[in-house]
Structures are given as C-alpha cells and as structure tokens.
PDB file of C-alpha atoms in Angstrom:
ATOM      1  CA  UNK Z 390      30.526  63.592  21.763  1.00  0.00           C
ATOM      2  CA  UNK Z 391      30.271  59.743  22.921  1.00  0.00           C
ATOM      3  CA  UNK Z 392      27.317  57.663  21.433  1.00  0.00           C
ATOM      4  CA  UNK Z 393      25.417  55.881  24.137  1.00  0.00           C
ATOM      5  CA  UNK Z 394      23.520  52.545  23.106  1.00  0.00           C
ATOM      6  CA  UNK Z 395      20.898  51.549  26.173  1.00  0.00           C
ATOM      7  CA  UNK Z 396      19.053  48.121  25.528  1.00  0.00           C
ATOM      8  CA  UNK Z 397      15.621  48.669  27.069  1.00  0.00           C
ATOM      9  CA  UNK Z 398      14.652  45.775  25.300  1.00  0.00           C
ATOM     10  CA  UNK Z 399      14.051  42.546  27.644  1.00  0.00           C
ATOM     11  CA  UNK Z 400      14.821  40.681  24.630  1.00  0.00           C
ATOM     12  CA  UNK Z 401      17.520  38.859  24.099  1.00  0.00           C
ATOM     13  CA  UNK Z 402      17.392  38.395  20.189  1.00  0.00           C
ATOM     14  CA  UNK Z 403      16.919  42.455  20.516  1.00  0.00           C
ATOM     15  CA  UNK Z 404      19.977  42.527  21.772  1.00  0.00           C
ATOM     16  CA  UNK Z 405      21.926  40.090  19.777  1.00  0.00           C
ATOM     17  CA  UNK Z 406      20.948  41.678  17.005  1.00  0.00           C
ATOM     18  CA  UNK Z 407      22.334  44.881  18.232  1.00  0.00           C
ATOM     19  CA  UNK Z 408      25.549  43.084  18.427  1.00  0.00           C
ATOM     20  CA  UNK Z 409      25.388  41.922  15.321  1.00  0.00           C
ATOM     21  CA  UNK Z 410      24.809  45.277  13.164  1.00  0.00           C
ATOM     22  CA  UNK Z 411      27.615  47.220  15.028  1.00  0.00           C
ATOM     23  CA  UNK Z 412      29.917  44.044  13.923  1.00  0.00           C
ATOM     24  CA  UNK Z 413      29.081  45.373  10.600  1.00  0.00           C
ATOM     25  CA  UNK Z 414      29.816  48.710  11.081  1.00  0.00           C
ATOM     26  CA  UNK Z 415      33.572  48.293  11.346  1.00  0.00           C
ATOM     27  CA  UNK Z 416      35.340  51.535  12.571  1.00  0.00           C
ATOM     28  CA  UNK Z 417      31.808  52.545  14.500  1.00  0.00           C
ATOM     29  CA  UNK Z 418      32.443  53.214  18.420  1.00  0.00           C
ATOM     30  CA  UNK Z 419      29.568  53.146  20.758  1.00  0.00           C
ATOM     31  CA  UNK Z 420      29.191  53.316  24.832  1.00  0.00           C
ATOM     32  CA  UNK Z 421      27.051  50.781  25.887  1.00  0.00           C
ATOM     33  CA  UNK Z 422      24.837  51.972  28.763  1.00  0.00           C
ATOM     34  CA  UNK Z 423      25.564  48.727  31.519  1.00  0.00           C
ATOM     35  CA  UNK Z 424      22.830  45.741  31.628  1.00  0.00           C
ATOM     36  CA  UNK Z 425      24.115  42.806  33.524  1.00  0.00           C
ATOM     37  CA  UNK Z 426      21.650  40.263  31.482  1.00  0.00           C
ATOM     38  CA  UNK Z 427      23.792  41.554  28.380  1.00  0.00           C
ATOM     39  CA  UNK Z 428      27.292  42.155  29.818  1.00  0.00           C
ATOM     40  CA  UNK Z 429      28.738  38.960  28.608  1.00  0.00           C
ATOM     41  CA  UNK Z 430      27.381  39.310  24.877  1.00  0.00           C
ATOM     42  CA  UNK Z 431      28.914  42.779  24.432  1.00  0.00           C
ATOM     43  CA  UNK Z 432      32.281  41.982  26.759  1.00  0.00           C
ATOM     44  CA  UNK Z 433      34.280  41.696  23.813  1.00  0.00           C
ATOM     45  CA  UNK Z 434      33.100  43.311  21.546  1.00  0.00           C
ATOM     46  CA  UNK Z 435      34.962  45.288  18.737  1.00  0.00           C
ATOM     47  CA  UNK Z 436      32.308  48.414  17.930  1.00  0.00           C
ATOM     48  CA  UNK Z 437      31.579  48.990  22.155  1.00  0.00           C
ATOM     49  CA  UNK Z 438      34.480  51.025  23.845  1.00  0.00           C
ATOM     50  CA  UNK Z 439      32.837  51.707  27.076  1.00  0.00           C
ATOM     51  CA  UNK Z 440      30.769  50.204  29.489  1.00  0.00           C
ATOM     52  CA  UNK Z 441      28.650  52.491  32.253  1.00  0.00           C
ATOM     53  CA  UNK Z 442      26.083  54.117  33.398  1.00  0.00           C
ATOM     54  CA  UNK Z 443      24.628  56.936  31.475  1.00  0.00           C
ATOM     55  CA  UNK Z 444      24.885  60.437  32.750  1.00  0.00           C
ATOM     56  CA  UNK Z 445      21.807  62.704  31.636  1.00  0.00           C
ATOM     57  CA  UNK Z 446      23.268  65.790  32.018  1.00  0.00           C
ATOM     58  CA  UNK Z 447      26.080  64.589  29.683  1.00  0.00           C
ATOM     59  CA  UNK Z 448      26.210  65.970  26.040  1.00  0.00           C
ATOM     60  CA  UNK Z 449      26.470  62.453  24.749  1.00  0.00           C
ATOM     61  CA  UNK Z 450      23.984  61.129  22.631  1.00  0.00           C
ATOM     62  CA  UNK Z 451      22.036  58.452  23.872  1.00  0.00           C
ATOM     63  CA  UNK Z 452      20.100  55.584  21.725  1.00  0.00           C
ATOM     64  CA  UNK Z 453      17.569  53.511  22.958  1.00  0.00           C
ATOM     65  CA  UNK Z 454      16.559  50.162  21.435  1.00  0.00           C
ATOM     66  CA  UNK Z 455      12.813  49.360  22.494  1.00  0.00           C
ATOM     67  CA  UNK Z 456      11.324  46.037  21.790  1.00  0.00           C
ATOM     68  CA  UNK Z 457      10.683  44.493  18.537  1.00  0.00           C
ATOM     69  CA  UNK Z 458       8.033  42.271  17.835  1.00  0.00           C
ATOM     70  CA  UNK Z 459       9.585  39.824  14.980  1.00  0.00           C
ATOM     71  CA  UNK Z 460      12.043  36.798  15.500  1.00  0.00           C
ATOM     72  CA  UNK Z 461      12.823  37.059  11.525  1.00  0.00           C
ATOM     73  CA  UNK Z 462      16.648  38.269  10.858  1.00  0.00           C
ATOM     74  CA  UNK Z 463      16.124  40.524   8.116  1.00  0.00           C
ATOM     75  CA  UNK Z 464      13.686  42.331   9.442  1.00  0.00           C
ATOM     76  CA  UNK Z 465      14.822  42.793  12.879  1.00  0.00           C
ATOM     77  CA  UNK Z 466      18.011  43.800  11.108  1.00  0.00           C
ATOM     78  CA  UNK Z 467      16.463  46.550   9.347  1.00  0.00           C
ATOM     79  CA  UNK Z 468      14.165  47.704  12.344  1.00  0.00           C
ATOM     80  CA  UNK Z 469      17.347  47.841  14.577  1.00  0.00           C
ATOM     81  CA  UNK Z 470      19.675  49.003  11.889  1.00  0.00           C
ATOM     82  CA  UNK Z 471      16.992  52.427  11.976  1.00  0.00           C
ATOM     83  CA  UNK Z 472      17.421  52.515  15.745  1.00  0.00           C
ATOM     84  CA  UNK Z 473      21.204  52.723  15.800  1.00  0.00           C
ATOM     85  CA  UNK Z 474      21.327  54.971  12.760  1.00  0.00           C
ATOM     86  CA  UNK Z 475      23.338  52.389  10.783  1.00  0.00           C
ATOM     87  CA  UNK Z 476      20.563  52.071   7.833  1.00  0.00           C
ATOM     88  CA  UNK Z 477      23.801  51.104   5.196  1.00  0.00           C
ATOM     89  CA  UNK Z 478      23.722  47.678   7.431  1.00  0.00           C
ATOM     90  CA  UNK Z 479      20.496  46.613   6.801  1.00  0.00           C
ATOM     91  CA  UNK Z 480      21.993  43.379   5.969  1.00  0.00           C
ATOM     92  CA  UNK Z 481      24.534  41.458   7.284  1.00  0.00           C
ATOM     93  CA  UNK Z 482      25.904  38.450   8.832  1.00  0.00           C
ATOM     94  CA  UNK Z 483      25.213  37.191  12.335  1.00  0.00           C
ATOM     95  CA  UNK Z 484      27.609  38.152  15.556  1.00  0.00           C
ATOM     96  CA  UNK Z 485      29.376  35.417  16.531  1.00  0.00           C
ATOM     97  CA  UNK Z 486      30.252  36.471  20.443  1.00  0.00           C
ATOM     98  CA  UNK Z 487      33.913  35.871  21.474  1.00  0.00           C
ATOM     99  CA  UNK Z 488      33.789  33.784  24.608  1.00  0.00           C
ATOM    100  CA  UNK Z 489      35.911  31.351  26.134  1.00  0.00           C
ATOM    101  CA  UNK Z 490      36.228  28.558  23.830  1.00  0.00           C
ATOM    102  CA  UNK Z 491      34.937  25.578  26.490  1.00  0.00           C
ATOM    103  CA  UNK Z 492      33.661  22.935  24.714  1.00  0.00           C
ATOM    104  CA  UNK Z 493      33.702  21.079  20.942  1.00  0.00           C
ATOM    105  CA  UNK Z 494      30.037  22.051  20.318  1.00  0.00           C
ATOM    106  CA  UNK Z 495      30.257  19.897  16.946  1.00  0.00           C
ATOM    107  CA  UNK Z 496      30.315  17.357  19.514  1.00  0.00           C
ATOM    108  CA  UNK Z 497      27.432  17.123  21.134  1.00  0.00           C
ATOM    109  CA  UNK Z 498      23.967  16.433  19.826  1.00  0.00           C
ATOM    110  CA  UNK Z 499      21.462  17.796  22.553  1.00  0.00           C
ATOM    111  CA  UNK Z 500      21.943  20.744  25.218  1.00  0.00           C
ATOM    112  CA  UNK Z 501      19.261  21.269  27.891  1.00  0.00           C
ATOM    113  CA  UNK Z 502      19.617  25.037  28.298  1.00  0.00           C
ATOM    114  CA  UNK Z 503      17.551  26.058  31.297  1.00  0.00           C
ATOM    115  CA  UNK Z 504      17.201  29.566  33.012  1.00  0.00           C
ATOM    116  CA  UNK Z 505      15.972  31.060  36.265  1.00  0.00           C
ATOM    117  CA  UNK Z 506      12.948  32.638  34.447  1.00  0.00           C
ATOM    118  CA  UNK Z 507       9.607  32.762  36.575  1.00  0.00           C
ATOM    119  CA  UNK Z 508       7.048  30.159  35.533  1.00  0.00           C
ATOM    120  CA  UNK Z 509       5.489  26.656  37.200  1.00  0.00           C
ATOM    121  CA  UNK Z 510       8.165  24.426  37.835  1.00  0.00           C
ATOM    122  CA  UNK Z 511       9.221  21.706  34.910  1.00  0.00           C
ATOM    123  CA  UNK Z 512       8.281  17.857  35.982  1.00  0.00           C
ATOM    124  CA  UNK Z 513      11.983  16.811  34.685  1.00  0.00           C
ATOM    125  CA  UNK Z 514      10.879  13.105  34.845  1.00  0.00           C
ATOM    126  CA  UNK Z 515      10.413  13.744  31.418  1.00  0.00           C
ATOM    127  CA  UNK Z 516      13.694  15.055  30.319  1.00  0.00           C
ATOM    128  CA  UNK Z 517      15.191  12.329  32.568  1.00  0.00           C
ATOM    129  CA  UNK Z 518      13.308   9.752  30.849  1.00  0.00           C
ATOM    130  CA  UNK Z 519      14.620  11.657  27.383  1.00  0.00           C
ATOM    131  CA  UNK Z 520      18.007  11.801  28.130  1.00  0.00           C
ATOM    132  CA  UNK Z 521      18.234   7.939  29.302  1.00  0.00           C
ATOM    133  CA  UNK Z 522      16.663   6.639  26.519  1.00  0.00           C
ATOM    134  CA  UNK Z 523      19.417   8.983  23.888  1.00  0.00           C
ATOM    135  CA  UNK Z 524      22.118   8.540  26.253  1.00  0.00           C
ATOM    136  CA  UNK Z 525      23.638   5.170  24.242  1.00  0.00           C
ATOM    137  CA  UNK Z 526      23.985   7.408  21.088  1.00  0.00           C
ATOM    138  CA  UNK Z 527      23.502  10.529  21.444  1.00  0.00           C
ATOM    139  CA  UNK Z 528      25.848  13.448  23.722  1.00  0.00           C
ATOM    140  CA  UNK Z 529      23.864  15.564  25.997  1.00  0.00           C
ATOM    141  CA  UNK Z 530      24.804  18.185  28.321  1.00  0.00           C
ATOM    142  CA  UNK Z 531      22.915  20.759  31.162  1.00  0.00           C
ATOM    143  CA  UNK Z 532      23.631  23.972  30.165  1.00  0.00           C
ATOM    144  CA  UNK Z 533      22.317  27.489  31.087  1.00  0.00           C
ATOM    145  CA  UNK Z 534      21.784  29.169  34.579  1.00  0.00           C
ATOM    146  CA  UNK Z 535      22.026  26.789  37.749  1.00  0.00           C
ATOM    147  CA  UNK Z 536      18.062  27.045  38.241  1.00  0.00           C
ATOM    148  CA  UNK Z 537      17.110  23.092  37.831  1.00  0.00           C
ATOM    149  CA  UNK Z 538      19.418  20.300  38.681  1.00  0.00           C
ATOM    150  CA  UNK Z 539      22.046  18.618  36.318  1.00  0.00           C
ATOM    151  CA  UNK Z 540      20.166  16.297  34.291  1.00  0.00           C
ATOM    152  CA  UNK Z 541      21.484  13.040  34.984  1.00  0.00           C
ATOM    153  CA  UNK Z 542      23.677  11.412  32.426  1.00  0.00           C
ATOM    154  CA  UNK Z 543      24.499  14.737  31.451  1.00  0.00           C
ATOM    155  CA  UNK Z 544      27.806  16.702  31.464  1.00  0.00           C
ATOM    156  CA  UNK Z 545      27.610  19.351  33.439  1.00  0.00           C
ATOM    157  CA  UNK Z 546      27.868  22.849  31.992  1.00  0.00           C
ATOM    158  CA  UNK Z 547      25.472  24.864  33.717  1.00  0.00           C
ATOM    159  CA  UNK Z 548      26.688  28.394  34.569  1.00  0.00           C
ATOM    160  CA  UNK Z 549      29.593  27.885  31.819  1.00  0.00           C
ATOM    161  CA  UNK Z 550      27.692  27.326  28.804  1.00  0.00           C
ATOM    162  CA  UNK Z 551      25.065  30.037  28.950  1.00  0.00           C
ATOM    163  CA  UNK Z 552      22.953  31.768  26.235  1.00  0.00           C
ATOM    164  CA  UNK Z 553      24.944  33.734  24.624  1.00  0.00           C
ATOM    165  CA  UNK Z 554      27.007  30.519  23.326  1.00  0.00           C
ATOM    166  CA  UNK Z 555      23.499  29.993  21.359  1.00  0.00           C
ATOM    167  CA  UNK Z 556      25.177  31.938  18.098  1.00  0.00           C
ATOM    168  CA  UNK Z 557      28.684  29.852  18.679  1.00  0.00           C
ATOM    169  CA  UNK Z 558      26.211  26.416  18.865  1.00  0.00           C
ATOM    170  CA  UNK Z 559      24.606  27.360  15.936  1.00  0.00           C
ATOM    171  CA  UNK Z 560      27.743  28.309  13.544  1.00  0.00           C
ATOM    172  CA  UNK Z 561      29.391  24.770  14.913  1.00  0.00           C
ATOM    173  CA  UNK Z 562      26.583  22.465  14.765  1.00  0.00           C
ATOM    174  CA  UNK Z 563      23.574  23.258  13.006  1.00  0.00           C
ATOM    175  CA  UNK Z 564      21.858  19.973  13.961  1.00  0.00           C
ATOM    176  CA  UNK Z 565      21.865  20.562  17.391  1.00  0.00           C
ATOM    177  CA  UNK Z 566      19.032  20.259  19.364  1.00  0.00           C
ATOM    178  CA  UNK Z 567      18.244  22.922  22.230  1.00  0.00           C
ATOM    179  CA  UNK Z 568      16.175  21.765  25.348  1.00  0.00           C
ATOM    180  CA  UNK Z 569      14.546  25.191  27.073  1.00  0.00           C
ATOM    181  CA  UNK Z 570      11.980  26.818  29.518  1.00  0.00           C
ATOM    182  CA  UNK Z 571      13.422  30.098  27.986  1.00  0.00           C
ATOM    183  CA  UNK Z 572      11.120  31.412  25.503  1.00  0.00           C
ATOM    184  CA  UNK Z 573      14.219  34.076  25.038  1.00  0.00           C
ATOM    185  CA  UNK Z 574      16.303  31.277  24.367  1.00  0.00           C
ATOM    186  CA  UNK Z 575      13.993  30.003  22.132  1.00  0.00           C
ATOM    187  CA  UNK Z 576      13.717  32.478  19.700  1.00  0.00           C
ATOM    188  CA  UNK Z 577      17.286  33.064  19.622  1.00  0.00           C
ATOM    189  CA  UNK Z 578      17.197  29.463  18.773  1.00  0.00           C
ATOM    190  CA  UNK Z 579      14.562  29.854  16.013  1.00  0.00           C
ATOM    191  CA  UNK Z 580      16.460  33.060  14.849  1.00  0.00           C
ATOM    192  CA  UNK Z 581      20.004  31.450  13.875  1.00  0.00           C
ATOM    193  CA  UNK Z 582      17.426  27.964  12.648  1.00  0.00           C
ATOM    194  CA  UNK Z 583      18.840  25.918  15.529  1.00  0.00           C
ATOM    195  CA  UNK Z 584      16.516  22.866  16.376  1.00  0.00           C
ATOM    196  CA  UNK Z 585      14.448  23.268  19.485  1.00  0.00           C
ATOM    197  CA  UNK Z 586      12.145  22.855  21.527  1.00  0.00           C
ATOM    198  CA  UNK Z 587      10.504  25.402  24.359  1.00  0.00           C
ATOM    199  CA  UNK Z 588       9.228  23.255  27.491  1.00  0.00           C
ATOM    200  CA  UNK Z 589       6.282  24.670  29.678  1.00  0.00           C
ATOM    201  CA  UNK Z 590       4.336  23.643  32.697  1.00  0.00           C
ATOM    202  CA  UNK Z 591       1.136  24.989  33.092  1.00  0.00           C
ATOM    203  CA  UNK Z 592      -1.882  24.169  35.658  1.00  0.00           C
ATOM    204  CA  UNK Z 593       0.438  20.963  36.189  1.00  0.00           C
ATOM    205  CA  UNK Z 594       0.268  19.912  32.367  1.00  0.00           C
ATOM    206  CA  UNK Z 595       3.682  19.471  30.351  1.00  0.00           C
ATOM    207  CA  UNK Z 596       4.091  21.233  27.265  1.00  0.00           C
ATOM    208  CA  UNK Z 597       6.602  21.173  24.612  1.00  0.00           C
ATOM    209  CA  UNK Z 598       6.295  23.612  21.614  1.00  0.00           C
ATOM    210  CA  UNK Z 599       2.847  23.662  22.723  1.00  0.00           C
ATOM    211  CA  UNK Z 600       1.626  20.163  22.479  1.00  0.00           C
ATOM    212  CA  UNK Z 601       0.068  18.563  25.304  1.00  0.00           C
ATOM    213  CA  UNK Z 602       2.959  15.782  26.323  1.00  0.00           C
ATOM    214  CA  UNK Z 603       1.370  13.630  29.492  1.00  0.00           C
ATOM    215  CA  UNK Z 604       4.176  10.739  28.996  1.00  0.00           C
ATOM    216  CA  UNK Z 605       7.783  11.018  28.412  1.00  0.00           C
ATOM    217  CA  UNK Z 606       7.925   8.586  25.233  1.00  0.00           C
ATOM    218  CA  UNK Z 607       6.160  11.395  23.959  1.00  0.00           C
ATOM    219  CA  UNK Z 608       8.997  13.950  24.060  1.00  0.00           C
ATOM    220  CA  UNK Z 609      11.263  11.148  22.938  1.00  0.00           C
ATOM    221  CA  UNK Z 610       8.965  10.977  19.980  1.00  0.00           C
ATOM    222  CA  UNK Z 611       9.024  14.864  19.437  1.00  0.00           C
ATOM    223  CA  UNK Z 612      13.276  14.735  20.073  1.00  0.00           C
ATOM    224  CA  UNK Z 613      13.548  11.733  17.480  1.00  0.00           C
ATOM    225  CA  UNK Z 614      11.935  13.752  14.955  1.00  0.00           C
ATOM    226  CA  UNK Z 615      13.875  16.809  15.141  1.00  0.00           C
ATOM    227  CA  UNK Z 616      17.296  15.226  14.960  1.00  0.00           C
ATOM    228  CA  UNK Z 617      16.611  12.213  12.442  1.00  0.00           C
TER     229      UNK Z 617
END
C-alpha cells in the first residue's frame, strides 16, 4: 500500500514545511498527489517517489494537509508532523530544495520577488526610485513570476529565480532583503527570518508592511533600515 500526500493547503509555507519534515524522515516514501504551484519544491525530493493523480478507488492511503494558521516553525512543524503521521519529527531542520544552482545569492543584497497574484496593481515608481537610489552600492535583482516588468537597474531573473529559492536565499545570505506583493512569499520570508518587506496597493494608496508610504524616499527609508 502507497502513501498518498495531497497539499490542499494554498499555502506555501504549508507546503514547505511538508518538505521539510519528510527530509527528516529519512527512509520514509510518500506519493505526492500532483499540484503544479508545488511541483518544483518537491521535484527532487528524497522522501517523494511518485508524482500523480490520486485514484479513489485505489487501496492507497491518502493524507491531506489542510491549512494552518501559524507562520512560527515549531509549531507548524508539530501541527504538520500530526498530519503526516511523523510525530518523532516534531523538530527538525529546514528543507533546503535542490534546484539548479543559478546564481551566488551571498551576492546580492536585495531581490524584488514579484508574483502573478490578484490584487490592485503596484505604482513601481517607487521601487524604481528604490532601486536607483541603492543601485551605487547595493546588488539588486527582479526575481519571481514574469507578472511586472524588470525593474530597471536590475538583473534579470524573473521566471528563474522563483519562490522556492526563498529557503536557498535564506541559508546563503541571511541579510538579504526580499521585495514582494506575495503575502505567501512573505511569510515564507518571515518563517526562515529573511528581511522583508510585503508591498500593497489599495484604493490607489501604497503600502509596505502596512504603513502608509505616499513618496518613494519613504521606502528608501524603510529599505535603509532593514539592511543597516
């Protein structure tokens, strides 16, 4: 009898987390029912043997992760750990995905990782502004899905770089700063203690981890202080 993991979960720490417990639990085989938002996280991974569709009239097992509500580690850990059945890895370390190695993330300082998600467009006059102003000192890049322009004076990544290079960011360069309209990305972000900051437009007003900004020295401002 095959074990059957299905990620009904929308989010993506959910699922990262998943990821990271079956690392844990060396000599563990699962089937991992298909989800094209998480095909790339599990693609390689050592603990998934299979990738499909389930079958209900099979006599395989099948698990289903449901959404949590908590962007802490430890305790997603132990709520997902109960899902999968795995309650002996409770604790552990973090997944780091194996991906095409693409770029010396120790390297650059800020990454404006922006997806396709469904909200008010960004004014990126205000990134534009931001990444001028750093671009003397500081190495930026446009990362993430091909849903806003290349910033310019950025390299461009976008479509190569995408979020499930968060986790290889983070154990590379901790003091890199993440750009985002993703609040997905964001609390993947906030969950390995990568800098960043979640951007919002709302009823035409600019937000940035939800302070009013109406002038782009004021995101300079905000950027300054997270990576001084």
């Amino acid at each position: 009898m095959n074990k059957w993991i299905y990620i009904k979960s929308n989010r993506l720490i959910d699922a990262y987390v998943v990821a990271s417990v079956l690392n844990d639990a060396q000599g563990t085989s699962y089937c991992m029912v298909r989800r094209a938002v998480y095909a790339k996280l599990f693609m390689n991974h050592s603990s998934i043997s299979e990738t499909g569709f389930w079958n209900s009239h099979d006599e395989d097992q099948l698990i289903t992760i449901t959404a949590t509500t908590s962007i802490n580690y430890n305790n997603l850990r132990s709520t997902i750990s109960e899902q999968l059945g795995l309650t002996a890895y409770k604790e552990g370390q973090i997944y780091i995905p194996e991906l095409p190695d693409v770029l010396d993330f120790s390297l650059v300082d800020i990454i404006i990782m922006m997806s396709d998600v469904q909200q008010e467009p960004l004014d990126l006059t205000f990134i534009d502004f931001a990444v001028r102003f750093f671009k003397p000192r500081l190495k930026t890049i446009s990362a993430g899905t091909m849903a806003v322009p290349c910033i310019r004076g950025c390299k461009d990544y976008r479509a190569i770089v995408t979020w499930e290079y968060i986790p290889i960011i983070a154990n590379n360069n901790s003091s890199a700063l993440i750009l985002t309209n993703d609040t997905g990305y964001a609390d993947l972000c906030k969950l390995l203690c990568l800098n960043t900051i979640y951007m919002k437009s709302e009823n035409g007003t600019m937000y940035a981890n939800s302070q009013i900004i109406k002038h782009p020295d004021e995101l300079i401002n905000m950027i300054n202080q997270q990576i001084s």
